Coordinates of C-alpha atoms in Angstrom, one line a residue:
X1423 CA 149.9 94.0 21.8
X1424 CA 149.8 92.6 18.6
X1425 CA 146.4 90.4 17.9
X1426 CA 148.0 88.1 16.0
X1427 CA 150.5 87.7 19.5
X1428 CA 147.4 87.3 21.7
X1429 CA 146.0 84.9 19.4
X1430 CA 148.7 82.8 19.6
X1431 CA 149.0 82.8 23.3
X1432 CA 145.3 81.8 24.1
X1433 CA 145.8 78.5 21.1
X1434 CA 149.1 77.8 23.5
X1435 CA 147.3 78.4 26.8
X1436 CA 143.9 76.6 25.0
X1437 CA 146.3 73.5 23.8
X1438 CA 147.4 73.1 27.5
X1439 CA 144.1 72.8 28.6
X1440 CA 143.0 70.5 26.1
X1441 CA 145.8 68.2 27.0
X1442 CA 144.8 67.3 30.7
X1443 CA 141.6 65.4 29.5
X1444 CA 143.7 63.0 27.2
X1445 CA 143.7 59.9 28.3
X1446 CA 146.3 59.0 25.3
X1447 CA 150.0 59.3 27.2
X1448 CA 150.7 59.8 23.6
X1449 CA 148.4 61.9 22.9
X1450 CA 148.5 63.7 25.8
X1451 CA 152.2 64.4 25.4
X1452 CA 151.8 66.1 21.7
X1453 CA 149.1 68.1 22.9
X1454 CA 150.9 69.1 26.4
X1455 CA 154.4 70.0 23.9
X1456 CA 152.7 72.1 21.1
X1457 CA 150.8 74.1 23.8
X1458 CA 154.1 74.7 25.9
X1459 CA 156.1 75.7 22.9
X1460 CA 153.7 78.4 21.5
X1461 CA 153.2 79.0 25.1
X1462 CA 157.3 79.8 25.1
X1463 CA 158.0 81.8 21.9
X1464 CA 154.8 83.9 23.3
X1465 CA 155.6 84.8 26.7
X1466 CA 159.4 85.3 25.2
X1467 CA 158.1 87.8 22.4
X1468 CA 156.2 89.6 25.6
X1469 CA 159.5 89.5 28.1
X1470 CA 157.3 87.3 30.2
X1471 CA 161.6 85.3 31.1
X1472 CA 159.8 83.0 34.3
X1473 CA 156.7 81.5 32.4
X1474 CA 159.7 81.3 29.6
X1475 CA 161.5 79.2 31.9
X1476 CA 158.6 77.1 33.0
X1477 CA 157.1 76.5 29.6
X1478 CA 160.9 75.6 28.1
X1479 CA 161.4 73.6 30.9
X1480 CA 157.7 71.8 30.2
X1481 CA 158.8 71.9 26.5
X1482 CA 161.9 69.6 26.9
X1483 CA 160.0 67.1 30.1
X1484 CA 158.0 66.2 27.2
X1485 CA 160.4 66.2 24.6
X1486 CA 162.0 63.0 26.7
X1487 CA 159.1 61.5 27.4
X1488 CA 157.7 61.3 23.5
X1489 CA 161.3 59.9 22.5
X1490 CA 161.0 57.1 25.7
X1491 CA 157.3 56.3 25.8
X1492 CA 158.5 55.6 21.7
X1493 CA 162.1 54.1 22.3
X1494 CA 159.1 51.1 24.6
X1495 CA 156.4 51.0 22.3
X1496 CA 158.2 48.2 20.9
X1497 CA 160.5 46.6 23.6
X1498 CA 159.7 43.0 24.7
X1499 CA 162.1 44.1 28.0
X1500 CA 159.4 46.4 28.7
X1501 CA 156.0 44.2 28.3
X1502 CA 155.5 41.1 29.8
X1503 CA 153.0 38.7 28.4
X1504 CA 151.2 36.8 30.9
X1505 CA 149.2 33.5 30.4
X1506 CA 145.6 33.0 32.5
X1507 CA 142.7 31.2 32.8
X1508 CA 139.8 32.7 31.1
X1509 CA 137.6 31.6 34.3
X1510 CA 140.9 33.8 36.5
X1511 CA 139.2 35.7 39.4
X1512 CA 141.6 38.9 38.3
X1513 CA 141.2 38.5 34.6
X1514 CA 137.6 38.6 34.8
X1515 CA 138.0 41.8 37.4
X1516 CA 139.7 43.2 34.6
X1517 CA 136.7 42.7 32.3
X1518 CA 134.1 43.8 34.2
X1519 CA 136.1 47.0 35.5
X1520 CA 136.4 48.2 31.5
X1521 CA 133.5 46.6 30.2
X1522 CA 132.1 49.7 28.9
X1523 CA 135.1 50.1 27.0
X1524 CA 134.9 47.2 25.9
X1525 CA 132.0 46.7 24.4
X1526 CA 133.6 49.4 22.2
X1527 CA 135.6 47.0 20.1
X1528 CA 134.3 43.1 20.8
X1529 CA 129.9 43.7 21.3
X1530 CA 129.7 39.9 21.4
X1531 CA 132.4 39.2 23.8
X1532 CA 131.4 37.5 26.3
X1533 CA 133.7 37.5 29.6
X1534 CA 132.9 33.8 31.0
X1535 CA 133.5 31.1 28.0
X1536 CA 130.8 28.4 27.3
X1537 CA 130.6 25.6 28.8
X1538 CA 133.2 23.2 26.8
X1539 CA 134.5 26.5 24.6
X1540 CA 138.5 26.0 24.5
X1541 CA 139.6 29.4 25.2
X1542 CA 143.6 30.5 25.9
X1543 CA 143.7 34.4 27.8
X1544 CA 146.3 36.2 27.6
X1545 CA 146.9 39.9 29.7
X1546 CA 149.7 42.4 28.8
X1547 CA 151.0 43.9 31.4
X1548 CA 153.5 47.0 32.3
X1549 CA 155.4 46.2 35.0
X1550 CA 152.5 46.4 38.1
X1551 CA 150.0 47.6 35.6
X1552 CA 147.7 45.5 33.2
X1553 CA 147.6 46.8 30.3
X1554 CA 145.7 45.0 27.9
X1555 CA 144.0 41.7 27.2
X1556 CA 143.9 39.4 24.5
X1557 CA 141.6 35.7 24.1
X1558 CA 141.5 33.5 21.7
X1559 CA 138.9 30.8 21.0
X1560 CA 140.7 27.3 19.6
X1561 CA 138.4 26.9 16.6
X1562 CA 139.3 23.9 15.0
X1563 CA 141.5 22.5 12.8
X1564 CA 144.9 24.9 14.1
X1565 CA 142.4 28.1 13.8
X1566 CA 142.3 30.3 16.6
X1567 CA 139.5 32.9 16.6
X1568 CA 140.6 36.5 18.3
X1569 CA 137.8 37.1 20.3
X1570 CA 138.8 40.3 22.4
X1571 CA 142.1 42.3 21.7
X1572 CA 141.9 45.8 24.4
X1573 CA 144.3 48.4 24.8
X1574 CA 143.3 50.1 27.6
X1575 CA 142.8 53.9 26.9
X1576 CA 146.4 55.5 28.2
X1577 CA 147.9 52.9 26.1
X1578 CA 146.5 52.5 22.9
X1579 CA 148.4 54.7 20.8
X1580 CA 151.2 52.2 21.6
X1581 CA 149.5 49.1 20.7
X1582 CA 151.5 46.5 23.7
X1583 CA 148.6 43.6 22.2
X1584 CA 151.6 43.1 19.4
X1585 CA 153.5 41.1 21.8
X1586 CA 151.2 38.6 22.1
X1587 CA 151.1 38.3 18.5
X1588 CA 155.0 38.6 18.3
X1589 CA 155.0 35.8 20.8
X1590 CA 153.6 33.6 18.5
X1591 CA 155.0 30.3 20.0
X1592 CA 152.6 30.8 22.6
X1593 CA 150.2 29.9 19.7
X1594 CA 152.0 27.3 18.3
X1595 CA 152.0 26.0 22.0
X1596 CA 147.9 25.4 21.4
X1597 CA 148.3 23.7 18.3
X1598 CA 147.0 27.0 16.1
X1599 CA 148.8 27.2 13.1
X1600 CA 147.1 30.7 12.5
X1601 CA 144.9 33.3 13.8
X1602 CA 142.2 34.8 12.4
X1603 CA 140.2 37.6 13.5
X1604 CA 136.8 37.1 11.9
X1605 CA 136.0 40.9 11.1
X1606 CA 137.6 44.1 11.4
X1607 CA 136.0 48.1 11.2
X1608 CA 138.3 49.5 8.6
X1609 CA 140.0 51.8 11.8
X1610 CA 142.1 48.5 12.3
X1611 CA 143.2 47.2 9.5
X1612 CA 146.4 49.3 9.7
X1613 CA 147.3 48.1 12.8
X1614 CA 146.2 44.2 12.2
X1615 CA 148.5 45.0 9.1
X1616 CA 150.9 45.3 11.3
X1617 CA 150.9 42.9 13.8
X1618 CA 151.6 40.6 10.3
X1619 CA 148.2 40.0 9.3
X1620 CA 146.3 40.2 5.8
X1621 CA 143.0 39.7 4.3
X1622 CA 141.5 36.5 3.6
X1623 CA 138.0 35.9 2.2
X1624 CA 136.4 38.6 4.6
X1625 CA 138.7 38.4 7.7
X1626 CA 142.0 38.9 9.0
X1627 CA 144.9 35.7 9.6
X1628 CA 148.2 34.8 10.7
X1629 CA 150.0 32.2 9.6
X1630 CA 152.0 30.2 12.7
X1631 CA 154.9 28.4 11.8
X1632 CA 155.8 25.4 13.4
X1633 CA 158.7 27.0 15.0
X1634 CA 156.9 29.5 16.6
X1635 CA 157.4 32.5 14.7
X1636 CA 155.4 35.0 13.2

């Protein structure tokens, strides 16, 4: 067997194995697709037809799910935004369960609001699964400060938090005329820009219009 062909076979196998270690849905699908395509070609050249059929089928399954995930990533019918009280028992359970991951996004975030602090909390649901949490504090003068914008690892590539910002009517109903992210890492800038935020005085600001639009 040609050395380059054997190397290709090992690369395909390694990619399939690596894909199984991924928590993110999209990353898993892309790695698994790449590995299965390489494995299909390898087995076809080697004439191992049962494995050609198996890996070709896996490739088609991955293509289907990638198409579906990308089609649904901006589909409001797939994700639901549910407002809950900041001290809601289920919300606090979600925050406790994912506390270590959340700390990486918002190191200073405190799950239980301080006495007198006005905060709004929103769960992002995909069916019966909670895939994100957004919490906004009323800072007065029409400003809502984003205390937390967190998405679970599985759906981090799909940015389901956008549905909270796209439904700006929920912010207008709170009396906000703008939503502010006071600090953002460079890696978050593209996401915030895509959500309609703009840089302003070291922060990121998204206007909330009177009719609830973004």
